[in-house]
PDB file of C-alpha atoms in Angstrom:
ATOM      1  CA  MET K 222    -146.537 -51.506  -8.897  1.00 48.00           C
ATOM      2  CA  LYS K 223    -147.686 -49.137 -11.437  1.00 54.00           C
ATOM      3  CA  HIS K 224    -146.463 -49.659 -15.146  1.00 52.00           C
ATOM      4  CA  LEU K 225    -147.997 -48.354 -18.160  1.00 57.00           C
ATOM      5  CA  GLY K 226    -150.455 -46.897 -16.475  1.00 61.00           C
ATOM      6  CA  LEU K 227    -151.905 -50.609 -15.110  1.00 61.00           C
ATOM      7  CA  ASP K 228    -151.706 -51.807 -11.485  1.00 65.00           C
ATOM      8  CA  LEU K 229    -148.859 -54.992 -12.411  1.00 80.00           C
ATOM      9  CA  ARG K 230    -149.914 -56.771  -9.333  1.00 85.00           C
ATOM     10  CA  PRO K 231    -148.787 -60.235  -8.728  1.00 92.00           C
ATOM     11  CA  GLY K 232    -150.561 -62.723 -11.140  1.00 96.00           C
ATOM     12  CA  ILE K 233    -152.634 -62.191 -13.694  1.00 96.00           C
ATOM     13  CA  VAL K 234    -153.380 -58.967 -14.929  1.00 93.00           C
ATOM     14  CA  ARG K 235    -156.361 -58.594 -17.723  1.00 92.00           C
ATOM     15  CA  LEU K 236    -156.119 -55.346 -19.996  1.00 87.00           C
ATOM     16  CA  GLU K 237    -159.438 -54.639 -22.045  1.00 82.00           C
ATOM     17  CA  ASP K 238    -157.948 -52.236 -23.671  1.00 80.00           C
ATOM     18  CA  PRO K 239    -156.495 -52.876 -27.671  1.00 79.00           C
ATOM     19  CA  LEU K 240    -153.197 -52.373 -27.021  1.00 87.00           C
ATOM     20  CA  ASP K 241    -150.479 -53.846 -29.130  1.00 91.00           C
ATOM     21  CA  ALA K 242    -148.462 -56.705 -27.064  1.00 93.00           C
ATOM     22  CA  ASP K 243    -145.137 -55.446 -28.577  1.00 94.00           C
ATOM     23  CA  ALA K 244    -145.182 -52.357 -27.521  1.00 92.00           C
ATOM     24  CA  VAL K 245    -146.562 -53.304 -24.126  1.00 92.00           C
ATOM     25  CA  VAL K 246    -143.523 -55.606 -24.106  1.00 94.00           C
ATOM     26  CA  GLU K 247    -141.054 -52.799 -25.256  1.00 94.00           C
ATOM     27  CA  ARG K 248    -142.566 -50.460 -22.300  1.00 91.00           C
ATOM     28  CA  LEU K 249    -141.948 -53.067 -19.544  1.00 93.00           C
ATOM     29  CA  ALA K 250    -138.349 -54.036 -20.640  1.00 93.00           C
ATOM     30  CA  ALA K 251    -137.740 -50.301 -20.556  1.00 92.00           C
ATOM     31  CA  ALA K 252    -139.053 -50.442 -16.895  1.00 91.00           C
ATOM     32  CA  GLY K 253    -136.932 -52.964 -16.150  1.00 93.00           C
ATOM     33  CA  PHE K 254    -138.621 -56.341 -16.347  1.00 95.00           C
ATOM     34  CA  CYS K 255    -137.561 -59.432 -18.703  1.00 97.00           C
ATOM     35  CA  ALA K 256    -140.952 -58.907 -20.734  1.00 97.00           C
ATOM     36  CA  VAL K 257    -141.779 -61.394 -23.300  1.00 98.00           C
ATOM     37  CA  ARG K 258    -144.474 -61.835 -25.531  1.00 97.00           C
ATOM     38  CA  VAL K 259    -145.774 -65.351 -26.175  1.00 98.00           C
ATOM     39  CA  ASP K 260    -148.536 -65.936 -28.216  1.00 97.00           C
ATOM     40  CA  ARG K 261    -146.656 -65.170 -31.426  1.00 95.00           C
ATOM     41  CA  ALA K 262    -148.891 -67.534 -33.413  1.00 95.00           C
ATOM     42  CA  PRO K 263    -152.216 -68.584 -32.073  1.00 96.00           C
ATOM     43  CA  VAL K 264    -152.217 -70.657 -28.595  1.00 98.00           C
ATOM     44  CA  PHE K 265    -155.676 -72.335 -28.833  1.00 98.00           C
ATOM     45  CA  ASP K 266    -154.763 -75.700 -27.158  1.00 98.00           C
ATOM     46  CA  ARG K 267    -152.166 -77.278 -24.652  1.00 98.00           C
ATOM     47  CA  GLU K 268    -149.815 -78.320 -27.345  1.00 98.00           C
ATOM     48  CA  THR K 269    -149.572 -74.456 -28.828  1.00 98.00           C
ATOM     49  CA  LEU K 270    -149.706 -72.904 -25.282  1.00 99.00           C
ATOM     50  CA  MET K 271    -146.452 -75.616 -24.196  1.00 98.00           C
ATOM     51  CA  HIS K 272    -144.909 -74.561 -27.456  1.00 98.00           C
ATOM     52  CA  ALA K 273    -145.550 -70.973 -27.171  1.00 98.00           C
ATOM     53  CA  LEU K 274    -143.904 -70.804 -23.642  1.00 98.00           C
ATOM     54  CA  TYR K 275    -140.935 -72.937 -24.592  1.00 98.00           C
ATOM     55  CA  GLN K 276    -140.014 -70.604 -27.144  1.00 97.00           C
ATOM     56  CA  ALA K 277    -140.670 -67.706 -25.061  1.00 97.00           C
ATOM     57  CA  LEU K 278    -139.087 -68.657 -22.088  1.00 97.00           C
ATOM     58  CA  GLN K 279    -136.321 -70.556 -23.413  1.00 95.00           C
ATOM     59  CA  LEU K 280    -137.138 -73.180 -21.123  1.00 95.00           C
ATOM     60  CA  PRO K 281    -134.548 -75.758 -20.233  1.00 91.00           C
ATOM     61  CA  ALA K 282    -134.158 -79.228 -22.229  1.00 90.00           C
ATOM     62  CA  TRP K 283    -136.128 -81.010 -19.339  1.00 88.00           C
ATOM     63  CA  PHE K 284    -139.338 -78.910 -19.809  1.00 95.00           C
ATOM     64  CA  GLY K 285    -142.036 -81.787 -20.553  1.00 96.00           C
ATOM     65  CA  PHE K 286    -144.893 -80.011 -22.404  1.00 97.00           C
ATOM     66  CA  ASN K 287    -147.520 -80.433 -19.812  1.00 97.00           C
ATOM     67  CA  LEU K 288    -148.777 -78.752 -16.623  1.00 98.00           C
ATOM     68  CA  ASP K 289    -146.795 -80.106 -14.250  1.00 97.00           C
ATOM     69  CA  ALA K 290    -143.493 -79.459 -15.949  1.00 97.00           C
ATOM     70  CA  LEU K 291    -145.158 -75.668 -16.632  1.00 98.00           C
ATOM     71  CA  ALA K 292    -145.817 -75.308 -12.931  1.00 98.00           C
ATOM     72  CA  ASP K 293    -142.350 -76.320 -12.461  1.00 96.00           C
ATOM     73  CA  ALA K 294    -140.612 -74.410 -14.857  1.00 96.00           C
ATOM     74  CA  LEU K 295    -142.352 -71.122 -13.862  1.00 97.00           C
ATOM     75  CA  ALA K 296    -141.728 -71.815 -10.166  1.00 96.00           C
ATOM     76  CA  ALA K 297    -138.343 -72.123 -11.312  1.00 95.00           C
ATOM     77  CA  LEU K 298    -137.678 -68.850 -13.144  1.00 95.00           C
ATOM     78  CA  GLU K 299    -134.767 -66.602 -12.002  1.00 94.00           C
ATOM     79  CA  ALA K 300    -134.845 -62.773 -12.318  1.00 94.00           C
ATOM     80  CA  ILE K 301    -132.040 -61.752 -14.488  1.00 92.00           C
ATOM     81  CA  ASN K 302    -129.881 -58.970 -13.214  1.00 91.00           C
ATOM     82  CA  GLY K 303    -132.758 -58.340 -11.155  1.00 91.00           C
ATOM     83  CA  ARG K 304    -135.227 -58.017 -13.757  1.00 95.00           C
ATOM     84  CA  ARG K 305    -138.121 -60.532 -12.759  1.00 96.00           C
ATOM     85  CA  TRP K 306    -140.228 -62.117 -15.795  1.00 98.00           C
ATOM     86  CA  VAL K 307    -143.781 -60.743 -17.205  1.00 98.00           C
ATOM     87  CA  LEU K 308    -145.487 -62.809 -19.757  1.00 98.00           C
ATOM     88  CA  VAL K 309    -147.598 -60.737 -22.507  1.00 97.00           C
ATOM     89  CA  PHE K 310    -150.281 -62.335 -24.613  1.00 97.00           C
ATOM     90  CA  GLN K 311    -152.148 -60.294 -27.262  1.00 95.00           C
ATOM     91  CA  ASP K 312    -155.080 -62.693 -27.362  1.00 94.00           C
ATOM     92  CA  PHE K 313    -155.369 -65.046 -24.430  1.00 96.00           C
ATOM     93  CA  THR K 314    -159.035 -65.038 -25.648  1.00 94.00           C
ATOM     94  CA  VAL K 315    -158.567 -67.399 -27.975  1.00 96.00           C
ATOM     95  CA  LEU K 316    -157.116 -69.893 -25.739  1.00 97.00           C
ATOM     96  CA  GLU K 317    -160.056 -69.237 -23.429  1.00 97.00           C
ATOM     97  CA  ASP K 318    -162.826 -69.974 -26.287  1.00 97.00           C
ATOM     98  CA  SER K 319    -161.338 -73.124 -27.636  1.00 98.00           C
ATOM     99  CA  ASP K 320    -160.084 -74.447 -24.350  1.00 98.00           C
ATOM    100  CA  PRO K 321    -161.755 -73.062 -21.261  1.00 98.00           C
ATOM    101  CA  GLU K 322    -160.532 -75.576 -18.521  1.00 99.00           C
ATOM    102  CA  LEU K 323    -156.778 -74.931 -19.547  1.00 99.00           C
ATOM    103  CA  ALA K 324    -156.870 -71.227 -19.906  1.00 98.00           C
ATOM    104  CA  GLU K 325    -157.910 -71.221 -16.113  1.00 98.00           C
ATOM    105  CA  THR K 326    -155.805 -74.232 -15.278  1.00 99.00           C
ATOM    106  CA  PHE K 327    -152.577 -72.070 -16.934  1.00 99.00           C
ATOM    107  CA  CYS K 328    -154.132 -68.577 -15.006  1.00 98.00           C
ATOM    108  CA  GLU K 329    -153.850 -70.490 -11.665  1.00 98.00           C
ATOM    109  CA  ILE K 330    -150.343 -72.087 -12.354  1.00 98.00           C
ATOM    110  CA  VAL K 331    -148.948 -68.669 -12.872  1.00 98.00           C
ATOM    111  CA  ASP K 332    -150.622 -67.215  -9.778  1.00 98.00           C
ATOM    112  CA  GLU K 333    -149.334 -69.597  -7.865  1.00 98.00           C
ATOM    113  CA  ALA K 334    -145.957 -69.038  -9.428  1.00 98.00           C
ATOM    114  CA  CYS K 335    -146.363 -65.417  -8.729  1.00 97.00           C
ATOM    115  CA  ALA K 336    -146.775 -65.957  -5.190  1.00 97.00           C
ATOM    116  CA  LEU K 337    -144.121 -67.947  -4.059  1.00 96.00           C
ATOM    117  CA  PRO K 338    -141.039 -66.387  -2.232  1.00 93.00           C
ATOM    118  CA  LYS K 339    -138.320 -64.702  -4.377  1.00 91.00           C
ATOM    119  CA  ALA K 340    -140.681 -65.376  -7.418  1.00 95.00           C
ATOM    120  CA  GLY K 341    -138.795 -64.923 -10.569  1.00 96.00           C
ATOM    121  CA  LEU K 342    -142.445 -64.172 -12.070  1.00 97.00           C
ATOM    122  CA  VAL K 343    -144.261 -61.164 -11.790  1.00 95.00           C
ATOM    123  CA  ALA K 344    -147.242 -61.516 -14.043  1.00 96.00           C
ATOM    124  CA  ALA K 345    -149.067 -62.492 -17.042  1.00 96.00           C
ATOM    125  CA  VAL K 346    -150.555 -59.859 -19.146  1.00 95.00           C
ATOM    126  CA  LEU K 347    -153.693 -60.649 -20.772  1.00 94.00           C
ATOM    127  CA  LEU K 348    -154.561 -58.003 -23.636  1.00 91.00           C
ATOM    128  CA  ALA K 349    -157.752 -58.285 -25.068  1.00 78.00           C
ATOM    129  CA  GLY K 350    -157.215 -59.125 -28.700  1.00 75.00           C
ATOM    130  CA  ARG K 351    -155.583 -57.547 -31.818  1.00 60.00           C
ATOM    131  CA  THR K 352    -155.567 -53.921 -32.289  1.00 46.00           C
TER     132      THR K 352
END
């Protein structure tokens, strides 16, 4: 899928161009996706990642704020009126620099959720940093 001049393939999409996450969210929404900005506050460890995803996706009360619960929640995401989900991070490098193992595990969870049949999650767009 080509959107915003990028190849929005299922899974992790890394963009090195200095783009604004809110503008990317708006353009993806206009293209028919449920796009959400995840890192409105810095995401630098498991607690901040889980909290940011819980808020951005309005996850259910059963969400357990751990990696297993995250995998379950992303796998359970459903398209809303045919609009599939895209997660957008302004500066994923903050998490990669502070907790590389967690960042890698998160990317693996996203890739797995996007590969499911009838996946509600399309991709996570990881931007290079602040504009």
